[in-house]
């Protein structure tokens, strides 16, 4: 079974997807990390971001692996490096590159082939796994997402005003829905769940019940 979880930044996709995968015994696939890995590789090579064809050639030859919560680039654990502010600032050059997206969509499909997977990102249910058996779209108000992000920064020892984070969230939302390739959309057949006022366990409980109901339905209809 393929389960997709899409939604805007700060809605809790990664945390919920990891927890749901653990409960179900599924593989967790953080597809956003693949774009970050390409961006990291480009930054390390001093990539000219104005030449997208060079980044695509680089992506074609990269060895990217997702092992549990860890991200490996050419065998190196870059889990923390791909989440740095520096990489975040240039990830859009990979995410908005049509050829890079084509390469990584193929990688994501190969990674999920023949496995039970929870895949989260921005276009999982709409593009990568359009025929997924179970699709979710997590959302939350911009204010709630900003508070969460500010809390994450504080936990990392970084102080950032909620107002500043909110402005960044709103900018990111505008960019994500208007991207030329792989824009953020809610698939028509996705179950939308607002995470406002809910903790992680409450959200995962809802998703898990829906998934197990689907699994039971499949078993009843399978000869």
XYZ file of C-alpha atoms in Angstrom:
223
model
C 0.000 0.000 0.000
C 1.111 3.535 -0.804
C -0.055 6.267 1.581
C 0.590 9.870 0.560
C 0.611 12.889 2.864
C 0.723 16.294 1.207
C 0.167 19.766 2.583
C 1.695 23.189 3.158
C 4.881 23.863 5.089
C 4.488 23.579 8.843
C 1.304 21.484 8.774
C 3.100 18.607 10.505
C 3.527 16.286 7.516
C 6.958 14.945 8.410
C 6.222 14.287 12.076
C 2.864 12.677 11.335
C 4.204 10.616 8.427
C 7.044 9.205 10.526
C 4.697 8.312 13.381
C 2.113 6.744 11.070
C 4.783 4.680 9.305
C 6.049 3.390 12.665
C 2.560 2.389 13.794
C 1.798 0.564 10.562
C 5.236 -0.953 10.069
C 5.552 0.873 6.733
C 8.588 2.540 5.219
C 8.741 6.316 5.643
C 9.751 8.233 2.510
C 10.701 11.893 2.971
C 10.655 13.059 -0.639
C 11.511 16.660 0.183
C 14.869 15.438 1.440
C 15.778 14.277 -2.066
C 15.475 17.826 -3.412
C 17.450 19.131 -0.464
C 20.166 16.563 -1.164
C 20.465 17.745 -4.762
C 20.627 21.350 -3.574
C 23.341 20.447 -1.036
C 25.382 18.712 -3.727
C 25.011 21.740 -5.970
C 26.040 24.147 -3.220
C 29.112 22.079 -2.404
C 30.172 22.216 -6.034
C 29.654 25.956 -6.286
C 26.819 25.465 -8.751
C 25.775 28.373 -10.959
C 22.060 28.388 -10.075
C 21.337 30.300 -13.262
C 22.253 27.204 -15.301
C 19.527 24.642 -14.489
C 20.807 22.145 -17.050
C 24.005 21.724 -15.013
C 22.043 20.968 -11.853
C 19.991 18.384 -13.770
C 23.165 16.672 -14.978
C 24.452 16.628 -11.429
C 21.194 15.151 -10.110
C 21.245 12.409 -12.742
C 24.507 11.027 -11.388
C 23.923 11.415 -7.641
C 23.480 8.469 -5.298
C 20.776 9.451 -2.813
C 19.454 7.067 -0.198
C 16.727 7.436 2.413
C 17.254 4.995 5.262
C 14.633 5.447 7.954
C 15.042 9.022 9.138
C 18.536 9.338 7.690
C 19.479 10.937 4.375
C 22.592 9.690 2.628
C 24.358 11.467 -0.222
C 27.053 9.409 -1.928
C 27.157 7.303 1.236
C 27.579 10.304 3.563
C 24.978 10.978 6.242
C 23.711 14.471 5.419
C 20.508 14.381 7.485
C 21.412 17.514 9.413
C 23.174 19.255 6.540
C 20.145 19.167 4.223
C 18.064 20.940 6.900
C 20.472 23.841 7.291
C 19.313 27.367 6.516
C 21.874 27.583 3.722
C 20.463 24.530 1.931
C 16.875 25.604 2.571
C 17.597 28.900 0.822
C 18.678 27.184 -2.422
C 16.445 24.089 -2.454
C 13.970 25.909 -4.720
C 16.510 25.686 -7.556
C 16.172 21.904 -7.416
C 12.440 21.832 -6.668
C 11.565 24.209 -9.533
C 13.798 22.491 -12.078
C 11.569 20.339 -14.366
C 14.355 17.934 -15.286
C 15.464 17.498 -11.661
C 11.847 16.800 -10.692
C 11.562 14.204 -13.457
C 14.692 12.461 -12.199
C 13.613 12.516 -8.557
C 10.029 11.444 -9.257
C 11.456 8.365 -10.956
C 13.747 7.812 -7.960
C 10.809 8.108 -5.550
C 8.725 5.609 -7.510
C 11.598 3.131 -7.609
C 12.148 3.553 -3.870
C 8.504 2.704 -3.170
C 8.168 -0.158 -5.628
C 6.899 -3.357 -4.025
C 6.801 -1.869 -0.521
C 4.308 -0.501 1.975
C 5.198 3.183 2.102
C 4.117 6.432 3.732
C 5.350 9.172 1.374
C 5.119 12.834 2.313
C 5.820 15.958 0.352
C 4.124 18.487 -1.883
C 3.042 16.441 -4.911
C 2.908 12.863 -3.706
C -0.805 12.255 -4.182
C -1.171 14.545 -7.174
C 1.868 13.569 -9.273
C 4.231 10.930 -7.904
C 1.699 8.373 -6.677
C -1.516 9.396 -8.360
C -2.950 5.906 -7.887
C -2.063 5.651 -4.181
C -4.595 3.668 -2.184
C -4.798 6.230 0.600
C -4.193 9.975 0.264
C -4.168 12.649 2.950
C -3.844 16.414 2.815
C -2.775 17.966 6.109
C -3.358 21.621 6.691
C -3.381 24.178 9.501
C -3.878 27.910 9.749
C -0.820 30.026 8.881
C -0.771 31.354 12.458
C -0.709 27.847 13.936
C 2.029 26.754 11.559
C 4.078 29.840 12.407
C 3.800 29.120 16.150
C 4.983 25.560 15.579
C 7.928 26.644 13.467
C 8.945 29.278 16.006
C 8.798 26.587 18.691
C 11.025 24.324 16.588
C 13.565 27.107 16.196
C 13.535 27.751 19.934
C 14.120 24.051 20.615
C 17.174 24.274 18.354
C 18.506 27.204 20.361
C 17.517 29.751 17.729
C 15.258 32.666 18.501
C 12.918 33.923 15.798
C 9.823 36.067 16.273
C 6.512 34.450 15.395
C 5.680 37.437 13.180
C 8.807 36.846 11.119
C 8.062 33.136 10.812
C 4.475 33.915 9.790
C 5.669 36.200 7.007
C 7.955 33.426 5.775
C 5.089 30.873 5.944
C 2.826 33.130 3.881
C 5.564 33.688 1.311
C 6.244 29.949 1.110
C 2.533 29.229 0.616
C 2.350 31.641 -2.313
C 5.430 30.105 -3.899
C 4.317 26.505 -3.381
C 0.915 26.889 -5.037
C 2.340 28.836 -7.992
C 5.397 26.709 -8.760
C 5.739 25.899 -12.491
C 6.251 22.194 -11.781
C 4.935 20.081 -8.916
C 2.822 22.827 -7.316
C 1.075 22.204 -4.026
C -2.501 21.072 -4.675
C -5.009 19.010 -2.747
C -5.768 15.852 -4.729
C -9.496 15.472 -5.327
C -9.484 12.031 -3.695
C -7.427 13.056 -0.652
C -8.864 13.192 2.861
C -8.219 16.693 4.197
C -7.433 16.997 7.888
C -6.854 20.247 9.742
C -4.289 19.816 12.491
C -5.265 23.012 14.330
C -5.704 22.278 18.027
C -4.610 18.645 17.670
C -1.453 17.019 18.981
C 0.563 14.551 16.922
C -1.017 11.445 18.456
C -4.533 12.745 17.774
C -3.717 13.391 14.132
C -2.019 10.025 13.709
C -4.965 8.289 15.387
C -7.293 9.727 12.744
C -5.059 8.740 9.854
C -4.391 5.284 11.226
C -8.106 4.533 11.586
C -8.758 5.541 7.980
C -5.843 3.443 6.719
C -6.844 0.363 8.696
C -10.430 0.711 7.495
C -9.128 0.817 3.910
C -6.950 -2.224 4.520
C -9.903 -4.129 5.977
C -12.027 -3.153 2.990
C -9.373 -4.422 0.585
C -9.215 -7.750 2.422
C -13.009 -8.141 2.259
C -13.106 -7.502 -1.480
C -10.050 -9.578 -2.382
C -10.989 -13.102 -3.577
